[in-house]
Coordinates of C-alpha atoms and ligand atoms in Angstrom, one line a residue:
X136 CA 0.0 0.0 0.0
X137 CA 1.1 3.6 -0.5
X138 CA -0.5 5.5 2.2
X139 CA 0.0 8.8 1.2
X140 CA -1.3 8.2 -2.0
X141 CA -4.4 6.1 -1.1
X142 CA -5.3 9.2 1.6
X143 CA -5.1 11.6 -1.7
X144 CA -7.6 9.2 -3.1
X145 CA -9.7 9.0 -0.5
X146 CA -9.9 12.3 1.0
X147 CA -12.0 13.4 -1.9
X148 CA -14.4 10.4 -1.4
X149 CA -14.4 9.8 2.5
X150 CA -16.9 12.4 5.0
X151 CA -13.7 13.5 7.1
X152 CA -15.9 14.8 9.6
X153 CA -17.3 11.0 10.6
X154 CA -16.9 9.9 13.6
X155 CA -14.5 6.4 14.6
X156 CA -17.1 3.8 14.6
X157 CA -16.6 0.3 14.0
X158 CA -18.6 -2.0 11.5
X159 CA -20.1 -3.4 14.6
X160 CA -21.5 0.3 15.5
X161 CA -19.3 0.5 18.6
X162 CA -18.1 4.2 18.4
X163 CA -14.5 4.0 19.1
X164 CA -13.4 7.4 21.5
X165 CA -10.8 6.0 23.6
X166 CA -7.0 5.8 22.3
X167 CA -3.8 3.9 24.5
X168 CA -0.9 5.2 24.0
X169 CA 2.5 3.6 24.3
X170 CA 5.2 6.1 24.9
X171 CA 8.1 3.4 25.1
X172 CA 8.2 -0.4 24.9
X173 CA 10.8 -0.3 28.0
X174 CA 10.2 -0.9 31.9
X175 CA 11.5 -0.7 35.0
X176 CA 10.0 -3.5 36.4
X177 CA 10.2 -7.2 35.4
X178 CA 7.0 -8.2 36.9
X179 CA 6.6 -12.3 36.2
X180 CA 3.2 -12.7 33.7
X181 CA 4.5 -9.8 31.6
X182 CA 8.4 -9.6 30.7
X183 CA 11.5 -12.0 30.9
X184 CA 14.0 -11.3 33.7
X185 CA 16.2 -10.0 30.7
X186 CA 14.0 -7.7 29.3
X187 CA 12.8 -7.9 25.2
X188 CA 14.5 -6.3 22.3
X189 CA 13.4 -3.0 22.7
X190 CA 12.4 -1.2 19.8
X191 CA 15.3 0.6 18.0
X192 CA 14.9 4.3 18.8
X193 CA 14.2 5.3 15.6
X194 CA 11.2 3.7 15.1
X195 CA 9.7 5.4 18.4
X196 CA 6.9 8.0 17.7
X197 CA 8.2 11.6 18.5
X198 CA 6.0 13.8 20.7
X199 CA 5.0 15.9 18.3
X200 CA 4.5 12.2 15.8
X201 CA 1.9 11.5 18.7
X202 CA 0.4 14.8 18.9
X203 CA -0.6 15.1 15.1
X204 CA -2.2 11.5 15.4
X205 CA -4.4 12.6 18.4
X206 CA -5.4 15.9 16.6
X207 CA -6.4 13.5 13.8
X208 CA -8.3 11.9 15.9
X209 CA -10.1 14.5 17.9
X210 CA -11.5 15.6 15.0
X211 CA -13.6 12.5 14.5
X212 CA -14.7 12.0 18.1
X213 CA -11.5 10.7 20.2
X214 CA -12.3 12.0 23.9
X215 CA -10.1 10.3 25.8
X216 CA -6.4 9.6 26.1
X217 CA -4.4 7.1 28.2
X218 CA -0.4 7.2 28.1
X219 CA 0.7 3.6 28.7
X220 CA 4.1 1.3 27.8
X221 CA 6.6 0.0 28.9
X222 CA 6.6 2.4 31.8
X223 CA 5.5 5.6 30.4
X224 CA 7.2 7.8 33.2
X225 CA 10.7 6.7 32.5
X226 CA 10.0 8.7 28.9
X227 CA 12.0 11.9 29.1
X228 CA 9.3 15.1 29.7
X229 CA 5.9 12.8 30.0
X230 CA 4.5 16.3 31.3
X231 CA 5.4 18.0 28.1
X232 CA 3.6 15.0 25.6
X233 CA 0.5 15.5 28.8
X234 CA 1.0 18.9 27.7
X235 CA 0.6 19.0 24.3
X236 CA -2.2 16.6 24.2
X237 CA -4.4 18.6 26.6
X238 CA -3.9 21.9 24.0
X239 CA -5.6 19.9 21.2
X240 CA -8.6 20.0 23.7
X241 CA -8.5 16.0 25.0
X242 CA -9.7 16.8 28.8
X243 CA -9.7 13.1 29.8
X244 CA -6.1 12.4 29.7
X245 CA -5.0 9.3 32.4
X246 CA -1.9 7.7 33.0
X247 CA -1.4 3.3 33.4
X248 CA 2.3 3.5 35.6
X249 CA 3.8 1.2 38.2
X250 CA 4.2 4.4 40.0
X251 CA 8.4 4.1 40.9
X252 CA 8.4 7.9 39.2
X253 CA 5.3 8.9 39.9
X254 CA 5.7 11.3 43.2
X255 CA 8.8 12.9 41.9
X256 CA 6.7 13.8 38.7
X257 CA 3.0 14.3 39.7
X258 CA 3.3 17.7 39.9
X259 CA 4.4 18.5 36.7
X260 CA 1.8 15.9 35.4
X261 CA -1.0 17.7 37.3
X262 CA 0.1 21.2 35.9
X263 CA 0.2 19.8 32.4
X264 CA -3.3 18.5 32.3
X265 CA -3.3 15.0 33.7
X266 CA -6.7 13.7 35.2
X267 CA -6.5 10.4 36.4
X268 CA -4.2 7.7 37.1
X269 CA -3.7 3.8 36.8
X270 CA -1.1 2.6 39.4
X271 CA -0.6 -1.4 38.8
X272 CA 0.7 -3.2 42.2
X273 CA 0.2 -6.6 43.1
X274 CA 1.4 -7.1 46.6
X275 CA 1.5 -4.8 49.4
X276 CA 4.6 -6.7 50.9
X277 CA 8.2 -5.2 49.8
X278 CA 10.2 -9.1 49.7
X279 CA 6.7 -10.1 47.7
X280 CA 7.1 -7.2 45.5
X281 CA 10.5 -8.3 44.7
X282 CA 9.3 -11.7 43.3
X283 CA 6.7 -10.5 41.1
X284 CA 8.6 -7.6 39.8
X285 CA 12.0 -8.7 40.2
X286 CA 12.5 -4.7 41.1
X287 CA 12.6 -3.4 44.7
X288 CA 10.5 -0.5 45.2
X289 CA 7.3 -0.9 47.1
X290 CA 7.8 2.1 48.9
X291 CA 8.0 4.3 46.0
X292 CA 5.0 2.6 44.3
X293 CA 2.9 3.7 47.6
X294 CA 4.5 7.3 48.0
X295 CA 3.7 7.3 44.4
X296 CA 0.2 6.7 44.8
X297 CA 0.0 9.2 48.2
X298 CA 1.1 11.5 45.4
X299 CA -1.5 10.7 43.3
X300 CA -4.5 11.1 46.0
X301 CA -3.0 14.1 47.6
X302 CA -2.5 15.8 44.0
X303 CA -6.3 15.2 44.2
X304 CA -6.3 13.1 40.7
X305 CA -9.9 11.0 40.5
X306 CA -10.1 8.5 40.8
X307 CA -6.8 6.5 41.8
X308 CA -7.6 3.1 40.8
X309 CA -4.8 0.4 41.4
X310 CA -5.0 -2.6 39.2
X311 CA -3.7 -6.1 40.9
X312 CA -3.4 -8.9 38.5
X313 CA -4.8 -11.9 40.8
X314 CA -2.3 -14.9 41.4
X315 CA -3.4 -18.6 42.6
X316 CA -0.4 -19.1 45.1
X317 CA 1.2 -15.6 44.4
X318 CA -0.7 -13.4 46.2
X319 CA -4.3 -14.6 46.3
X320 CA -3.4 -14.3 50.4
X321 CA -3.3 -10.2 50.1
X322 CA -6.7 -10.2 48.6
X323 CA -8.6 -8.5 51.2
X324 CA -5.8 -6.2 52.2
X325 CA -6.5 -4.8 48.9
X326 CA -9.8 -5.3 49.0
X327 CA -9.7 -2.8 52.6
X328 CA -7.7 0.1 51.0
X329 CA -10.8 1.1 49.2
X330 CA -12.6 1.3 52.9
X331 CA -11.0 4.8 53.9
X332 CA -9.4 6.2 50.8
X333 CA -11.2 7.0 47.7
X334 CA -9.0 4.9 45.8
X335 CA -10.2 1.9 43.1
X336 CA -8.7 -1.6 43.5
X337 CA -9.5 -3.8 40.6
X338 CA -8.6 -6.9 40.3
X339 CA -7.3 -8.4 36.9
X340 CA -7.3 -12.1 35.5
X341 CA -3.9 -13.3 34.6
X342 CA -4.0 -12.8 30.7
X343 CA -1.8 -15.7 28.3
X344 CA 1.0 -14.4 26.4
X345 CA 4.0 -15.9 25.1
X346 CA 6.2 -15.5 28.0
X347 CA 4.6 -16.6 30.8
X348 CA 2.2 -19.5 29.8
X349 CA 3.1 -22.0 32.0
X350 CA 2.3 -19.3 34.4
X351 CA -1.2 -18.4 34.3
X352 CA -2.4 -21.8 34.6
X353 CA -2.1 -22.8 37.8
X354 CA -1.8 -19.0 38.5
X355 CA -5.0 -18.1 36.9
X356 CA -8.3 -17.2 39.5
X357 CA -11.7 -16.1 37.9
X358 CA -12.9 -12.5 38.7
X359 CA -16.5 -14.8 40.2
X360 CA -13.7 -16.5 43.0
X361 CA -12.5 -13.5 43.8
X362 CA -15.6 -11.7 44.5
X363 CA -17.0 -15.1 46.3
X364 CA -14.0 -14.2 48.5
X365 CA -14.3 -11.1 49.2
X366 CA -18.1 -11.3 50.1
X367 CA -16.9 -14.0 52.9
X368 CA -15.3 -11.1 54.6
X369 CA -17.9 -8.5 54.5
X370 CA -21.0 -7.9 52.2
X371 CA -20.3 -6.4 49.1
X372 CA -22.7 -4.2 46.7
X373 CA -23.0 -3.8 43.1
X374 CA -21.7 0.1 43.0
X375 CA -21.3 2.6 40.2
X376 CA -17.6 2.8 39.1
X377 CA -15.7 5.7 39.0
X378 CA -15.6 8.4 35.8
X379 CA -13.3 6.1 33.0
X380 CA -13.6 3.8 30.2
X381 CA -12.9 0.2 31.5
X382 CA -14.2 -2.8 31.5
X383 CA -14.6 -3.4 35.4
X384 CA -17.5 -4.2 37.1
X385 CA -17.6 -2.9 40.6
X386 CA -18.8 -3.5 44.1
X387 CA -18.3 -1.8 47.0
X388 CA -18.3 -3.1 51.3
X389 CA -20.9 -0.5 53.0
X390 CA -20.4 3.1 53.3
X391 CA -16.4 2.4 51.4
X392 CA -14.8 6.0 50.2
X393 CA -13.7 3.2 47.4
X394 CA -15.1 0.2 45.4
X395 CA -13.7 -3.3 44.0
X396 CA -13.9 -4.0 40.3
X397 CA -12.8 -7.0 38.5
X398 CA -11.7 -7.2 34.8
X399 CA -12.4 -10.6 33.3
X400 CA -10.8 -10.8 29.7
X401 CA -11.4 -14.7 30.0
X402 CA -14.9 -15.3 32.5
X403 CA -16.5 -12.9 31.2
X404 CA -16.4 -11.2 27.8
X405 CA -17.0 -7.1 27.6
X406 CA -16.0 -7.3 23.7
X407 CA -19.2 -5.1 22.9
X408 CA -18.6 -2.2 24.8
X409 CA -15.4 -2.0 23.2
X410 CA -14.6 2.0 23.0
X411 CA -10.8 1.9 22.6
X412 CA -7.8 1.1 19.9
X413 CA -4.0 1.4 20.6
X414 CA -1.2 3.2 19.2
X415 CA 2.0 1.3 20.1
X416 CA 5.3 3.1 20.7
X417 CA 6.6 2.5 16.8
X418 CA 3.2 3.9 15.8
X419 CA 1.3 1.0 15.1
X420 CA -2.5 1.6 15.6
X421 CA -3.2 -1.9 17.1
X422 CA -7.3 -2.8 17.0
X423 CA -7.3 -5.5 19.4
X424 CA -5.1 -6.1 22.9
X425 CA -5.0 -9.6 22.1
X426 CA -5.7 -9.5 18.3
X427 CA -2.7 -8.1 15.7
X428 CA -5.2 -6.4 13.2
X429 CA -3.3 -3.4 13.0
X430 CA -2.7 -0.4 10.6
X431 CA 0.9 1.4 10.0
X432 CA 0.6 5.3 10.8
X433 CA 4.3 5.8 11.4
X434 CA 5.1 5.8 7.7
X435 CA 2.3 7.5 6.1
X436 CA 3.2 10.1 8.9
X437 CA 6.7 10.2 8.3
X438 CA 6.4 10.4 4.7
X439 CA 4.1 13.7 5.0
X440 CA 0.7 12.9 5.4
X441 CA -1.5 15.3 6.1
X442 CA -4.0 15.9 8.8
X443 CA -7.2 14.6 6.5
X444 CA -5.0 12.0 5.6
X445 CA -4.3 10.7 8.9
X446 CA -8.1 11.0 9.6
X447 CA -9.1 9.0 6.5
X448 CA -6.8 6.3 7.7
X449 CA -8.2 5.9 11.4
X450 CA -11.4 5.6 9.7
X451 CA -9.9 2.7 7.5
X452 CA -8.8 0.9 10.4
X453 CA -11.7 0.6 11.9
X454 CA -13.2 -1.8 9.2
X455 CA -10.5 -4.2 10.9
X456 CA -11.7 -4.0 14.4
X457 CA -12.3 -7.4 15.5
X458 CA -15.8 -8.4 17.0
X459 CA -14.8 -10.3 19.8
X460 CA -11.3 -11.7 21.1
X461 CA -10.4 -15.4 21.1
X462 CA -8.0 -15.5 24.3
X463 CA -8.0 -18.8 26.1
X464 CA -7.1 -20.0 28.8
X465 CA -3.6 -22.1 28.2
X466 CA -3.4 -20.5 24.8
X467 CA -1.3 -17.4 24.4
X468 CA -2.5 -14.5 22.7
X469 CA -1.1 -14.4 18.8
X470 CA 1.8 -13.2 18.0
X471 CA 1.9 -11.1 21.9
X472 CA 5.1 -12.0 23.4
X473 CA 4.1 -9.1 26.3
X474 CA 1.5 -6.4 26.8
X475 CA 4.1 -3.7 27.0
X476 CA 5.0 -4.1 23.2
X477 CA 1.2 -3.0 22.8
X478 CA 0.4 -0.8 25.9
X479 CA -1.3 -3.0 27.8
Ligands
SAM288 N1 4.0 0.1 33.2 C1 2.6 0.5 33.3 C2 1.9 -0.1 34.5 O1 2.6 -0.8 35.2 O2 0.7 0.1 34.6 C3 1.8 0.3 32.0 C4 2.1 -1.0 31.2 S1 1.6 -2.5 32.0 C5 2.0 -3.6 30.7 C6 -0.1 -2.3 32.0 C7 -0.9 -3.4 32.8 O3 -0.8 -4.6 32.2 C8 -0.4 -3.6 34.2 O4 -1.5 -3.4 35.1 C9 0.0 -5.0 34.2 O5 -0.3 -5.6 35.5 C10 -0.9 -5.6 33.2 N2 -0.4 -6.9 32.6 C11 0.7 -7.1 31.9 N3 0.8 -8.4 31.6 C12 -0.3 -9.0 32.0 C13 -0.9 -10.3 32.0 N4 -0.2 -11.3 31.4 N5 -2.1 -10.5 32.5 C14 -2.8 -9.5 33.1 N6 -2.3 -8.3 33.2 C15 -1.1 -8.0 32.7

């Protein structure tokens, strides 16, 4: 394909002012980013001890590459931004991309981080525009923390999210992928932090990829135990999540500042409320987490295409949106060696 030229072609055909909605009528108004393919953590279900062959810098969207693709986008409905990786704090000036994005008139900007940066830079983050924040932890016990993410750094992760709720960022959710045998036993301490603070534990179903399958089956525990679990301790009510664009389902324990959510990619499947594609770090808009339908904006981008252009081919990709996904338990995703090559 020759992007540019196609966009010429189509521009004079295609209603640029249409908004992103799939050809199963989901509108689509919710765009991951991944800043960077790297992180500073080596947590077990996601990256090998030695890292991955990062991406050659090169290939890397710049900031202001990123910035001409949202502005494409908002100008056929994208709302809602979320800067992911990798680890998107260890990208030089994330403040400045927050920045930019927030000028092009995106109010909902958020932020998925392990948090190890995040107190030293939430001010600058705040100041630029940023709304809410994803911190993923899943153990509140530092020797724990060092087996799952083969990183110290507990304490920074929880400074970082003290950061987060004094900076008064809503809502704070933290995202704990559940572990048979790993840290099933924590649980209900996660399950209290929501009691006092208004902060968002959700609890996530350990996905298949490459690396880690031999992990997540004996590791794997369905969103339904979980929630059985927690109810043994106290009762727990269907409650209204917080503002976002997830796929949880929530519940809160009586008169909690908080609520519980589960996300259940493989018990339960929230395919039709899909609102959201991916851009990964080389500038790949990826369709599906677990699917690699994808469309190449790097190099129509880098070989000068303009802003109608870039609109007509978000609008392309979405005839390649998948329906549904087909992720198994015991079967890795396709061609997914980790989320962070994606932004998971
Ligand atoms: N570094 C950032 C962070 O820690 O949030 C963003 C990237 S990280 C890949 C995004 C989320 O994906 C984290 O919450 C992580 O726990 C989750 N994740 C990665 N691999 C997973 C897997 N195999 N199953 C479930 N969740 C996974």
């Amino acid at each position: 394909m020759a992007p540019p030229e196609l966009g010429r072609v189509a521009v004079e055909t295609i209603d640029l002012t249409t908004q992103l909605t799939d050809q199963f009528s989901r509108p689509i108004t919710y765009l991951r980013i991944s800043v960077t393919d790297k992180c500073n953590l080596r947590c077990v279900y996601c990256m090998p001890e030695a890292g991955l062959p990062w991406l050659p810098k090169s290939n890397i969207l710049s900031y202001e590459e990123i910035v001409a693709i949202v502005a494409a986008g908002a100008k056929v409905g994208l709302r809602s931004i979320r800067l992911t990786g990798g680890e998107p704090l260890i990208r030089r000036d994330l403040a400045t991309l927050v920045q930019q994005i927030a000028d092009f008139g995106i109010e909902d900007i958020a932020l998925s981080t392990n948090a190890l940066l995040l107190a030293e830079q939430i001010d600058d983050l705040v100041r630029a525009g940023l709304k809410r924040v994803n911190v993923s932890l899943d153990t509140l016990r530092e020797d724990r923390f060092f087996a799952i993410a083969r990183r110290p750094g507990l304490n920074k992760v929880l400074a970082g999210i003290r950061s987060a709720v004094d900076a008064g960022l809503h809502p704070v959710k933290i995202n704990c992928v559940a572990m048979r045998g790993q840290n099933d036993d924590e649980l209900e301490s996660f399950a209290r932090l929501t009691i006092d603070e208004p902060i968002f534990v959700r609890f996530i179903e350990v996905m298949p990829v490459h690396e880690n399958a031999a992990l997540q089956n004996d590791a794997y525990i369905s969103s339904d135990e979980i929630l059985d679990r927690l109810t043994r301790i106290q009762d727990l009510s269907p409650a209204i999540g917080p503002p976002g664009n997830g796929p949880a389902r929530y519940f809160a324990f009586p008169g909690a500042q908080g609520a519980i959510g589960v996300i259940s990619p493989l018990s339960h499947d929230y395919c039709e409320r899909c609102n959201r594609v991916r851009l990964t770090a080389d500038g790949r808009l990826r369709m599906c987490l677990f699917g690699d339908q994808h469309v190449d904006i790097r190099t129509p981008l880098r070989a000068g295409a303009s802003q109608s252009e870039l609109i007509q081919l978000l609008q392309g990709a979405m005839a390649i949106k998948p329906e549904r996904h087909h992720l198994r338990l015991g079967e890795p995703a396709a061609r997914m060696r980790a989320f962070s090559e994606i932004g998971g």
